């Protein structure tokens, strides 16, 4: 708790008892103090003199004082010279003070007016400098993402670039993903079904690569792939079309073994874009049962394959100048 300053006490007065004692009657004390205060009585002549003194100037008071002490003539002349010197000093001080105040006001007015004027060397004032800054900024080279367009990322990818030569080992994954089969397509529509296939047939998509994989615990199989579109805007437009529940989806790459039943029952689709690339993964259960919801295991497959593995495989293309 904060502790404030202690209150001041009232000094004790002799003959009045302990004034700090609880219940002390301060009203009675003040009344007795007024009654016991000494009284001074003035004569008529003294009151008249006090009234006269209140109306006299300092010079008149000095003259009266010299008269009362019967000052000599030299003393009177010295007093007069002292008064004159004091008067002139006061006048000089007043003049100097006035000049100083006037100079300060003039300087202040000059500064205020000067701030509102344009620089004579800059006909348009600060506008020219601002326009120059804008021009410099507009003239700065535009930062271009190398994988935002196929024009700056012209080299086609390969299945080996995307999937490697062994199991997929995404950073931070619980294990590796077995690769059962890979495929490269020059017709992107072959990697899709129904309306999505039609959309890709009309798009500027030059290639697709896909692979069928099995997750680390063998419970889920998936077909994962990448499409090579012309621009990031086109890839994003197709991603938005998929999100709008168009009729159709991505086709699976069915193989023997754990992926023999992939696509024969309901599956879950994950998709994303990375520059001018559209990435996808179609996930199903290896036991052939329908996969009707995106559970944690499904989300893990999407994150491992699309957001980590594919991004890591494609990110070196950003370093190519």
mmCIF file of N, CA and C in Angstrom, residues 105-218:
data_model
loop_
_atom_site.group_PDB
_atom_site.id
_atom_site.type_symbol
_atom_site.label_atom_id
_atom_site.label_comp_id
_atom_site.label_asym_id
_atom_site.label_seq_id
_atom_site.Cartn_x
_atom_site.Cartn_y
_atom_site.Cartn_z
ATOM 1 N N UNK A 105 9.677 39.781 -31.130
ATOM 2 C CA UNK A 105 8.428 39.673 -31.892
ATOM 3 C C UNK A 105 8.700 39.718 -33.389
ATOM 4 N N UNK A 106 9.608 40.600 -33.806
ATOM 5 C CA UNK A 106 9.936 40.716 -35.228
ATOM 6 C C UNK A 106 10.555 39.429 -35.749
ATOM 7 N N UNK A 107 11.483 38.869 -34.978
ATOM 8 C CA UNK A 107 12.121 37.627 -35.401
ATOM 9 C C UNK A 107 11.108 36.493 -35.501
ATOM 10 N N UNK A 108 10.197 36.421 -34.542
ATOM 11 C CA UNK A 108 9.186 35.378 -34.586
ATOM 12 C C UNK A 108 8.279 35.511 -35.795
ATOM 13 N N UNK A 109 7.856 36.739 -36.092
ATOM 14 C CA UNK A 109 7.006 36.957 -37.255
ATOM 15 C C UNK A 109 7.732 36.589 -38.539
ATOM 16 N N UNK A 110 9.027 36.912 -38.618
ATOM 17 C CA UNK A 110 9.815 36.596 -39.811
ATOM 18 C C UNK A 110 9.899 35.087 -40.026
ATOM 19 N N UNK A 111 10.131 34.368 -38.931
ATOM 20 C CA UNK A 111 10.242 32.914 -39.044
ATOM 21 C C UNK A 111 8.927 32.308 -39.510
ATOM 22 N N UNK A 112 7.810 32.773 -38.931
ATOM 23 C CA UNK A 112 6.507 32.233 -39.311
ATOM 24 C C UNK A 112 6.212 32.493 -40.780
ATOM 25 N N UNK A 113 6.480 33.733 -41.223
ATOM 26 C CA UNK A 113 6.237 34.074 -42.621
ATOM 27 C C UNK A 113 7.170 33.311 -43.550
ATOM 28 N N UNK A 114 8.410 33.108 -43.115
ATOM 29 C CA UNK A 114 9.388 32.409 -43.937
ATOM 30 C C UNK A 114 8.994 30.959 -44.179
ATOM 31 N N UNK A 115 8.394 30.352 -43.157
ATOM 32 C CA UNK A 115 7.982 28.960 -43.304
ATOM 33 C C UNK A 115 6.893 28.796 -44.340
ATOM 34 N N UNK A 116 6.094 29.810 -44.524
ATOM 35 C CA UNK A 116 5.023 29.729 -45.498
ATOM 36 C C UNK A 116 5.455 30.037 -46.907
ATOM 37 N N UNK A 117 6.696 30.543 -47.117
ATOM 38 C CA UNK A 117 7.171 30.887 -48.442
ATOM 39 C C UNK A 117 7.769 29.675 -49.129
ATOM 40 N N UNK A 118 7.766 29.675 -50.444
ATOM 41 C CA UNK A 118 8.385 28.626 -51.229
ATOM 42 C C UNK A 118 9.869 28.901 -51.369
ATOM 43 N N UNK A 119 10.627 27.842 -51.533
ATOM 44 C CA UNK A 119 12.060 27.972 -51.765
ATOM 45 C C UNK A 119 12.268 28.574 -53.144
ATOM 46 N N UNK A 120 12.984 29.729 -53.263
ATOM 47 C CA UNK A 120 13.164 30.343 -54.575
ATOM 48 C C UNK A 120 13.890 29.435 -55.554
ATOM 49 N N UNK A 121 14.701 28.505 -55.059
ATOM 50 C CA UNK A 121 15.408 27.606 -55.958
ATOM 51 C C UNK A 121 14.547 26.425 -56.370
ATOM 52 N N UNK A 122 13.387 26.291 -55.758
ATOM 53 C CA UNK A 122 12.455 25.233 -56.133
ATOM 54 C C UNK A 122 11.141 25.880 -56.520
ATOM 55 N N UNK A 123 10.898 26.151 -57.829
ATOM 56 C CA UNK A 123 9.706 26.892 -58.264
ATOM 57 C C UNK A 123 8.401 26.278 -57.777
ATOM 58 N N UNK A 124 8.353 24.979 -57.645
ATOM 59 C CA UNK A 124 7.114 24.332 -57.210
ATOM 60 C C UNK A 124 7.122 24.008 -55.735
ATOM 61 N N UNK A 125 8.040 24.660 -54.979
ATOM 62 C CA UNK A 125 8.112 24.409 -53.546
ATOM 63 C C UNK A 125 8.489 22.969 -53.296
ATOM 64 N N UNK A 126 7.849 22.345 -52.309
ATOM 65 C CA UNK A 126 8.149 20.971 -51.961
ATOM 66 C C UNK A 126 7.510 19.973 -52.894
ATOM 67 N N UNK A 127 6.644 20.464 -53.833
ATOM 68 C CA UNK A 127 5.945 19.553 -54.723
ATOM 69 C C UNK A 127 6.924 18.844 -55.631
ATOM 70 N N UNK A 128 7.934 19.585 -56.123
ATOM 71 C CA UNK A 128 8.899 18.996 -57.040
ATOM 72 C C UNK A 128 9.655 17.862 -56.378
ATOM 73 N N UNK A 129 10.056 18.100 -55.106
ATOM 74 C CA UNK A 129 10.782 17.047 -54.401
ATOM 75 C C UNK A 129 9.917 15.824 -54.223
ATOM 76 N N UNK A 130 8.621 16.059 -53.871
ATOM 77 C CA UNK A 130 7.726 14.927 -53.687
ATOM 78 C C UNK A 130 7.537 14.166 -54.995
ATOM 79 N N UNK A 131 7.368 14.908 -56.117
ATOM 80 C CA UNK A 131 7.203 14.246 -57.399
ATOM 81 C C UNK A 131 8.450 13.460 -57.761
ATOM 82 N N UNK A 132 9.618 14.026 -57.442
ATOM 83 C CA UNK A 132 10.862 13.325 -57.729
ATOM 84 C C UNK A 132 10.943 12.031 -56.950
ATOM 85 N N UNK A 133 10.503 12.076 -55.664
ATOM 86 C CA UNK A 133 10.532 10.864 -54.854
ATOM 87 C C UNK A 133 9.589 9.812 -55.426
ATOM 88 N N UNK A 134 8.406 10.271 -55.878
ATOM 89 C CA UNK A 134 7.453 9.335 -56.462
ATOM 90 C C UNK A 134 8.020 8.717 -57.726
ATOM 91 N N UNK A 135 8.668 9.572 -58.573
ATOM 92 C CA UNK A 135 9.245 9.063 -59.807
ATOM 93 C C UNK A 135 10.337 8.049 -59.511
ATOM 94 N N UNK A 136 11.161 8.338 -58.490
ATOM 95 C CA UNK A 136 12.230 7.405 -58.146
ATOM 96 C C UNK A 136 11.651 6.065 -57.708
ATOM 97 N N UNK A 137 10.563 6.152 -56.884
ATOM 98 C CA UNK A 137 9.952 4.916 -56.415
ATOM 99 C C UNK A 137 9.342 4.126 -57.567
ATOM 100 N N UNK A 138 8.669 4.845 -58.502
ATOM 101 C CA UNK A 138 8.053 4.159 -59.624
ATOM 102 C C UNK A 138 9.093 3.590 -60.568
ATOM 103 N N UNK A 139 10.291 4.197 -60.566
ATOM 104 C CA UNK A 139 11.337 3.703 -61.441
ATOM 105 C C UNK A 139 12.108 2.537 -60.868
ATOM 106 N N UNK A 140 11.824 2.151 -59.599
ATOM 107 C CA UNK A 140 12.532 1.037 -58.982
ATOM 108 C C UNK A 140 12.138 -0.268 -59.669
ATOM 109 N N UNK A 141 13.070 -1.171 -59.812
ATOM 110 C CA UNK A 141 12.751 -2.437 -60.481
ATOM 111 C C UNK A 141 11.712 -3.228 -59.711
ATOM 112 N N UNK A 142 10.751 -3.789 -60.434
ATOM 113 C CA UNK A 142 9.695 -4.575 -59.813
ATOM 114 C C UNK A 142 10.244 -5.938 -59.397
ATOM 115 N N UNK A 143 9.884 -6.337 -58.181
ATOM 116 C CA UNK A 143 10.317 -7.636 -57.692
ATOM 117 C C UNK A 143 9.418 -8.714 -58.295
ATOM 118 N N UNK A 144 10.002 -9.647 -59.020
ATOM 119 C CA UNK A 144 9.249 -10.681 -59.711
ATOM 120 C C UNK A 144 9.564 -12.030 -59.091
ATOM 121 N N UNK A 145 8.513 -12.766 -58.747
ATOM 122 C CA UNK A 145 8.697 -14.116 -58.245
ATOM 123 C C UNK A 145 9.042 -15.014 -59.432
ATOM 124 N N UNK A 146 10.188 -15.679 -59.425
ATOM 125 C CA UNK A 146 10.593 -16.490 -60.592
ATOM 126 C C UNK A 146 9.595 -17.579 -60.948
ATOM 127 N N UNK A 147 8.825 -18.077 -59.996
ATOM 128 C CA UNK A 147 7.874 -19.141 -60.325
ATOM 129 C C UNK A 147 6.444 -18.621 -60.445
ATOM 130 N N UNK A 148 6.293 -17.300 -60.572
ATOM 131 C CA UNK A 148 4.954 -16.741 -60.753
ATOM 132 C C UNK A 148 4.455 -16.960 -62.167
ATOM 133 N N UNK A 149 5.345 -17.282 -63.095
ATOM 134 C CA UNK A 149 4.968 -17.459 -64.488
ATOM 135 C C UNK A 149 5.894 -18.473 -65.154
ATOM 136 N N UNK A 150 5.369 -19.130 -66.159
ATOM 137 C CA UNK A 150 6.193 -20.079 -66.910
ATOM 138 C C UNK A 150 7.203 -19.345 -67.778
ATOM 139 N N UNK A 151 7.002 -18.047 -67.997
ATOM 140 C CA UNK A 151 7.983 -17.274 -68.765
ATOM 141 C C UNK A 151 9.302 -17.157 -68.016
ATOM 142 N N UNK A 152 9.234 -17.033 -66.699
ATOM 143 C CA UNK A 152 10.451 -16.935 -65.892
ATOM 144 C C UNK A 152 10.842 -18.277 -65.289
ATOM 145 N N UNK A 153 10.046 -19.297 -65.506
ATOM 146 C CA UNK A 153 10.334 -20.645 -64.996
ATOM 147 C C UNK A 153 9.973 -21.622 -66.110
ATOM 148 N N UNK A 154 10.742 -21.555 -67.192
ATOM 149 C CA UNK A 154 10.367 -22.244 -68.426
ATOM 150 C C UNK A 154 10.702 -23.726 -68.436
ATOM 151 N N UNK A 155 11.644 -24.153 -67.639
ATOM 152 C CA UNK A 155 12.074 -25.559 -67.695
ATOM 153 C C UNK A 155 10.964 -26.475 -67.198
ATOM 154 N N UNK A 156 10.587 -27.475 -67.981
ATOM 155 C CA UNK A 156 9.551 -28.413 -67.506
ATOM 156 C C UNK A 156 10.093 -29.272 -66.368
ATOM 157 N N UNK A 157 9.177 -29.711 -65.490
ATOM 158 C CA UNK A 157 9.622 -30.593 -64.409
ATOM 159 C C UNK A 157 9.576 -32.041 -64.895
ATOM 160 N N UNK A 158 10.113 -32.925 -64.087
ATOM 161 C CA UNK A 158 10.076 -34.359 -64.353
ATOM 162 C C UNK A 158 9.533 -35.078 -63.129
ATOM 163 N N UNK A 159 9.115 -36.296 -63.304
ATOM 164 C CA UNK A 159 8.627 -37.094 -62.182
ATOM 165 C C UNK A 159 9.737 -37.329 -61.174
ATOM 166 N N UNK A 160 10.953 -37.492 -61.668
ATOM 167 C CA UNK A 160 12.072 -37.695 -60.749
ATOM 168 C C UNK A 160 12.329 -36.444 -59.908
ATOM 169 N N UNK A 161 12.192 -35.239 -60.534
ATOM 170 C CA UNK A 161 12.381 -33.993 -59.774
ATOM 171 C C UNK A 161 11.350 -33.889 -58.659
ATOM 172 N N UNK A 162 10.124 -34.287 -58.944
ATOM 173 C CA UNK A 162 9.056 -34.129 -57.963
ATOM 174 C C UNK A 162 9.033 -35.247 -56.919
ATOM 175 N N UNK A 163 9.354 -36.481 -57.313
ATOM 176 C CA UNK A 163 9.170 -37.610 -56.401
ATOM 177 C C UNK A 163 10.472 -38.301 -56.007
ATOM 178 N N UNK A 164 11.570 -37.936 -56.647
ATOM 179 C CA UNK A 164 12.832 -38.568 -56.312
ATOM 180 C C UNK A 164 12.908 -39.985 -56.847
ATOM 181 N N UNK A 165 13.824 -40.761 -56.270
ATOM 182 C CA UNK A 165 14.037 -42.135 -56.721
ATOM 183 C C UNK A 165 13.754 -43.153 -55.627
ATOM 184 N N UNK A 166 13.261 -42.703 -54.487
ATOM 185 C CA UNK A 166 12.975 -43.624 -53.384
ATOM 186 C C UNK A 166 11.727 -43.175 -52.662
ATOM 187 N N UNK A 167 11.557 -43.594 -51.420
ATOM 188 C CA UNK A 167 10.390 -43.173 -50.646
ATOM 189 C C UNK A 167 10.411 -41.656 -50.418
ATOM 190 N N UNK A 168 9.235 -41.083 -50.248
ATOM 191 C CA UNK A 168 9.138 -39.655 -49.908
ATOM 192 C C UNK A 168 9.399 -39.505 -48.417
ATOM 193 N N UNK A 169 10.259 -38.569 -48.079
ATOM 194 C CA UNK A 169 10.582 -38.336 -46.662
ATOM 195 C C UNK A 169 10.384 -36.850 -46.344
ATOM 196 N N UNK A 170 9.132 -36.414 -46.203
ATOM 197 C CA UNK A 170 8.882 -35.002 -45.877
ATOM 198 C C UNK A 170 9.500 -34.624 -44.529
ATOM 199 N N UNK A 171 10.029 -33.428 -44.439
ATOM 200 C CA UNK A 171 10.638 -32.965 -43.192
ATOM 201 C C UNK A 171 9.599 -32.946 -42.080
ATOM 202 N N UNK A 172 9.932 -33.579 -40.951
ATOM 203 C CA UNK A 172 9.048 -33.598 -39.799
ATOM 204 C C UNK A 172 7.984 -34.662 -39.840
ATOM 205 N N UNK A 173 7.932 -35.473 -40.910
ATOM 206 C CA UNK A 173 6.907 -36.514 -40.997
ATOM 207 C C UNK A 173 7.204 -37.650 -40.022
ATOM 208 N N UNK A 174 6.155 -38.406 -39.694
ATOM 209 C CA UNK A 174 6.313 -39.519 -38.754
ATOM 210 C C UNK A 174 7.059 -40.693 -39.375
ATOM 211 N N UNK A 175 7.174 -40.701 -40.692
ATOM 212 C CA UNK A 175 7.879 -41.782 -41.399
ATOM 213 C C UNK A 175 7.938 -41.443 -42.876
ATOM 214 N N UNK A 176 8.270 -42.424 -43.693
ATOM 215 C CA UNK A 176 8.370 -42.205 -45.138
ATOM 216 C C UNK A 176 7.130 -42.731 -45.846
ATOM 217 N N UNK A 177 6.900 -42.186 -47.045
ATOM 218 C CA UNK A 177 5.779 -42.594 -47.892
ATOM 219 C C UNK A 177 6.338 -43.462 -49.026
ATOM 220 N N UNK A 178 5.819 -44.673 -49.109
ATOM 221 C CA UNK A 178 6.266 -45.588 -50.177
ATOM 222 C C UNK A 178 5.694 -45.119 -51.512
ATOM 223 N N UNK A 179 6.518 -45.094 -52.555
ATOM 224 C CA UNK A 179 6.085 -44.720 -53.899
ATOM 225 C C UNK A 179 5.835 -46.002 -54.695
ATOM 226 N N UNK A 180 4.574 -46.195 -55.117
ATOM 227 C CA UNK A 180 4.201 -47.404 -55.845
ATOM 228 C C UNK A 180 4.353 -47.231 -57.341
ATOM 229 N N UNK A 181 4.059 -46.031 -57.866
ATOM 230 C CA UNK A 181 4.116 -45.825 -59.313
ATOM 231 C C UNK A 181 4.161 -44.334 -59.601
ATOM 232 N N UNK A 182 4.840 -43.933 -60.657
ATOM 233 C CA UNK A 182 4.866 -42.523 -61.104
ATOM 234 C C UNK A 182 4.441 -42.462 -62.570
ATOM 235 N N UNK A 183 4.009 -41.262 -62.967
ATOM 236 C CA UNK A 183 3.547 -41.081 -64.357
ATOM 237 C C UNK A 183 3.696 -39.611 -64.746
ATOM 238 N N UNK A 184 4.099 -39.393 -66.002
ATOM 239 C CA UNK A 184 4.172 -38.041 -66.563
ATOM 240 C C UNK A 184 3.162 -37.939 -67.705
ATOM 241 N N UNK A 185 2.416 -36.806 -67.756
ATOM 242 C CA UNK A 185 1.383 -36.585 -68.761
ATOM 243 C C UNK A 185 1.617 -35.262 -69.464
ATOM 244 N N UNK A 186 1.382 -35.259 -70.780
ATOM 245 C CA UNK A 186 1.442 -34.004 -71.517
ATOM 246 C C UNK A 186 0.055 -33.393 -71.684
ATOM 247 N N UNK A 187 -0.976 -34.184 -71.468
ATOM 248 C CA UNK A 187 -2.361 -33.711 -71.520
ATOM 249 C C UNK A 187 -2.884 -33.664 -70.083
ATOM 250 N N UNK A 188 -2.987 -32.439 -69.534
ATOM 251 C CA UNK A 188 -3.390 -32.290 -68.134
ATOM 252 C C UNK A 188 -4.798 -32.805 -67.885
ATOM 253 N N UNK A 189 -5.656 -32.793 -68.908
ATOM 254 C CA UNK A 189 -7.030 -33.241 -68.728
ATOM 255 C C UNK A 189 -7.089 -34.711 -68.347
ATOM 256 N N UNK A 190 -6.056 -35.504 -68.703
ATOM 257 C CA UNK A 190 -6.052 -36.923 -68.365
ATOM 258 C C UNK A 190 -5.917 -37.134 -66.849
ATOM 259 N N UNK A 191 -5.485 -36.112 -66.135
ATOM 260 C CA UNK A 191 -5.332 -36.246 -64.689
ATOM 261 C C UNK A 191 -6.593 -35.847 -63.937
ATOM 262 N N UNK A 192 -7.689 -35.545 -64.702
ATOM 263 C CA UNK A 192 -8.905 -35.054 -64.047
ATOM 264 C C UNK A 192 -10.124 -35.743 -64.613
ATOM 265 N N UNK A 193 -11.275 -35.437 -64.016
ATOM 266 C CA UNK A 193 -12.541 -36.027 -64.416
ATOM 267 C C UNK A 193 -13.590 -34.932 -64.630
ATOM 268 N N UNK A 194 -14.517 -35.202 -65.578
ATOM 269 C CA UNK A 194 -15.714 -34.390 -65.791
ATOM 270 C C UNK A 194 -15.382 -32.899 -65.988
ATOM 271 N N UNK A 195 -16.039 -32.011 -65.232
ATOM 272 C CA UNK A 195 -15.880 -30.572 -65.467
ATOM 273 C C UNK A 195 -14.447 -30.101 -65.230
ATOM 274 N N UNK A 196 -13.762 -30.670 -64.280
ATOM 275 C CA UNK A 196 -12.376 -30.269 -64.047
ATOM 276 C C UNK A 196 -11.504 -30.663 -65.239
ATOM 277 N N UNK A 197 -11.794 -31.814 -65.859
ATOM 278 C CA UNK A 197 -11.044 -32.216 -67.047
ATOM 279 C C UNK A 197 -11.281 -31.217 -68.174
ATOM 280 N N UNK A 198 -12.536 -30.788 -68.357
ATOM 281 C CA UNK A 198 -12.836 -29.793 -69.388
ATOM 282 C C UNK A 198 -12.120 -28.477 -69.098
ATOM 283 N N UNK A 199 -12.096 -28.097 -67.839
ATOM 284 C CA UNK A 199 -11.438 -26.840 -67.453
ATOM 285 C C UNK A 199 -9.947 -26.892 -67.751
ATOM 286 N N UNK A 200 -9.317 -28.028 -67.459
ATOM 287 C CA UNK A 200 -7.888 -28.155 -67.717
ATOM 288 C C UNK A 200 -7.604 -28.258 -69.214
ATOM 289 N N UNK A 201 -8.526 -28.809 -69.972
ATOM 290 C CA UNK A 201 -8.338 -28.891 -71.423
ATOM 291 C C UNK A 201 -8.321 -27.509 -72.040
ATOM 292 N N UNK A 202 -9.080 -26.583 -71.493
ATOM 293 C CA UNK A 202 -9.122 -25.222 -72.002
ATOM 294 C C UNK A 202 -8.013 -24.347 -71.420
ATOM 295 N N UNK A 203 -7.383 -24.789 -70.355
ATOM 296 C CA UNK A 203 -6.348 -23.982 -69.699
ATOM 297 C C UNK A 203 -5.013 -24.144 -70.421
ATOM 298 N N UNK A 204 -4.097 -23.248 -70.119
ATOM 299 C CA UNK A 204 -2.746 -23.318 -70.687
ATOM 300 C C UNK A 204 -1.883 -24.168 -69.762
ATOM 301 N N UNK A 205 -2.203 -25.460 -69.737
ATOM 302 C CA UNK A 205 -1.494 -26.418 -68.880
ATOM 303 C C UNK A 205 -0.669 -27.324 -69.784
ATOM 304 N N UNK A 206 0.614 -27.356 -69.587
ATOM 305 C CA UNK A 206 1.512 -28.065 -70.502
ATOM 306 C C UNK A 206 1.908 -29.453 -70.035
ATOM 307 N N UNK A 207 1.814 -29.755 -68.753
ATOM 308 C CA UNK A 207 2.233 -31.073 -68.286
ATOM 309 C C UNK A 207 1.679 -31.358 -66.897
ATOM 310 N N UNK A 208 1.635 -32.631 -66.575
ATOM 311 C CA UNK A 208 1.252 -33.100 -65.253
ATOM 312 C C UNK A 208 2.146 -34.276 -64.895
ATOM 313 N N UNK A 209 2.461 -34.369 -63.617
ATOM 314 C CA UNK A 209 3.214 -35.517 -63.108
ATOM 315 C C UNK A 209 2.528 -35.976 -61.833
ATOM 316 N N UNK A 210 2.385 -37.302 -61.689
ATOM 317 C CA UNK A 210 1.689 -37.815 -60.508
ATOM 318 C C UNK A 210 2.314 -39.138 -60.073
ATOM 319 N N UNK A 211 2.029 -39.490 -58.818
ATOM 320 C CA UNK A 211 2.538 -40.747 -58.271
ATOM 321 C C UNK A 211 1.530 -41.279 -57.272
ATOM 322 N N UNK A 212 1.488 -42.609 -57.143
ATOM 323 C CA UNK A 212 0.638 -43.237 -56.136
ATOM 324 C C UNK A 212 1.531 -43.661 -54.982
ATOM 325 N N UNK A 213 1.115 -43.277 -53.782
ATOM 326 C CA UNK A 213 1.945 -43.484 -52.587
ATOM 327 C C UNK A 213 1.114 -44.093 -51.476
ATOM 328 N N UNK A 214 1.811 -44.583 -50.438
ATOM 329 C CA UNK A 214 1.155 -45.137 -49.255
ATOM 330 C C UNK A 214 1.761 -44.454 -48.035
ATOM 331 N N UNK A 215 0.893 -44.056 -47.103
ATOM 332 C CA UNK A 215 1.394 -43.320 -45.930
ATOM 333 C C UNK A 215 2.188 -44.233 -44.999
ATOM 334 N N UNK A 216 2.933 -43.696 -44.040
ATOM 335 C CA UNK A 216 3.851 -44.498 -43.222
ATOM 336 C C UNK A 216 3.211 -45.674 -42.506
ATOM 337 N N UNK A 217 1.971 -45.542 -42.026
ATOM 338 C CA UNK A 217 1.385 -46.675 -41.295
ATOM 339 C C UNK A 217 0.616 -47.622 -42.206
ATOM 340 N N UNK A 218 0.598 -47.363 -43.544
ATOM 341 C CA UNK A 218 -0.035 -48.255 -44.504
ATOM 342 C C UNK A 218 -1.544 -48.214 -44.499
#
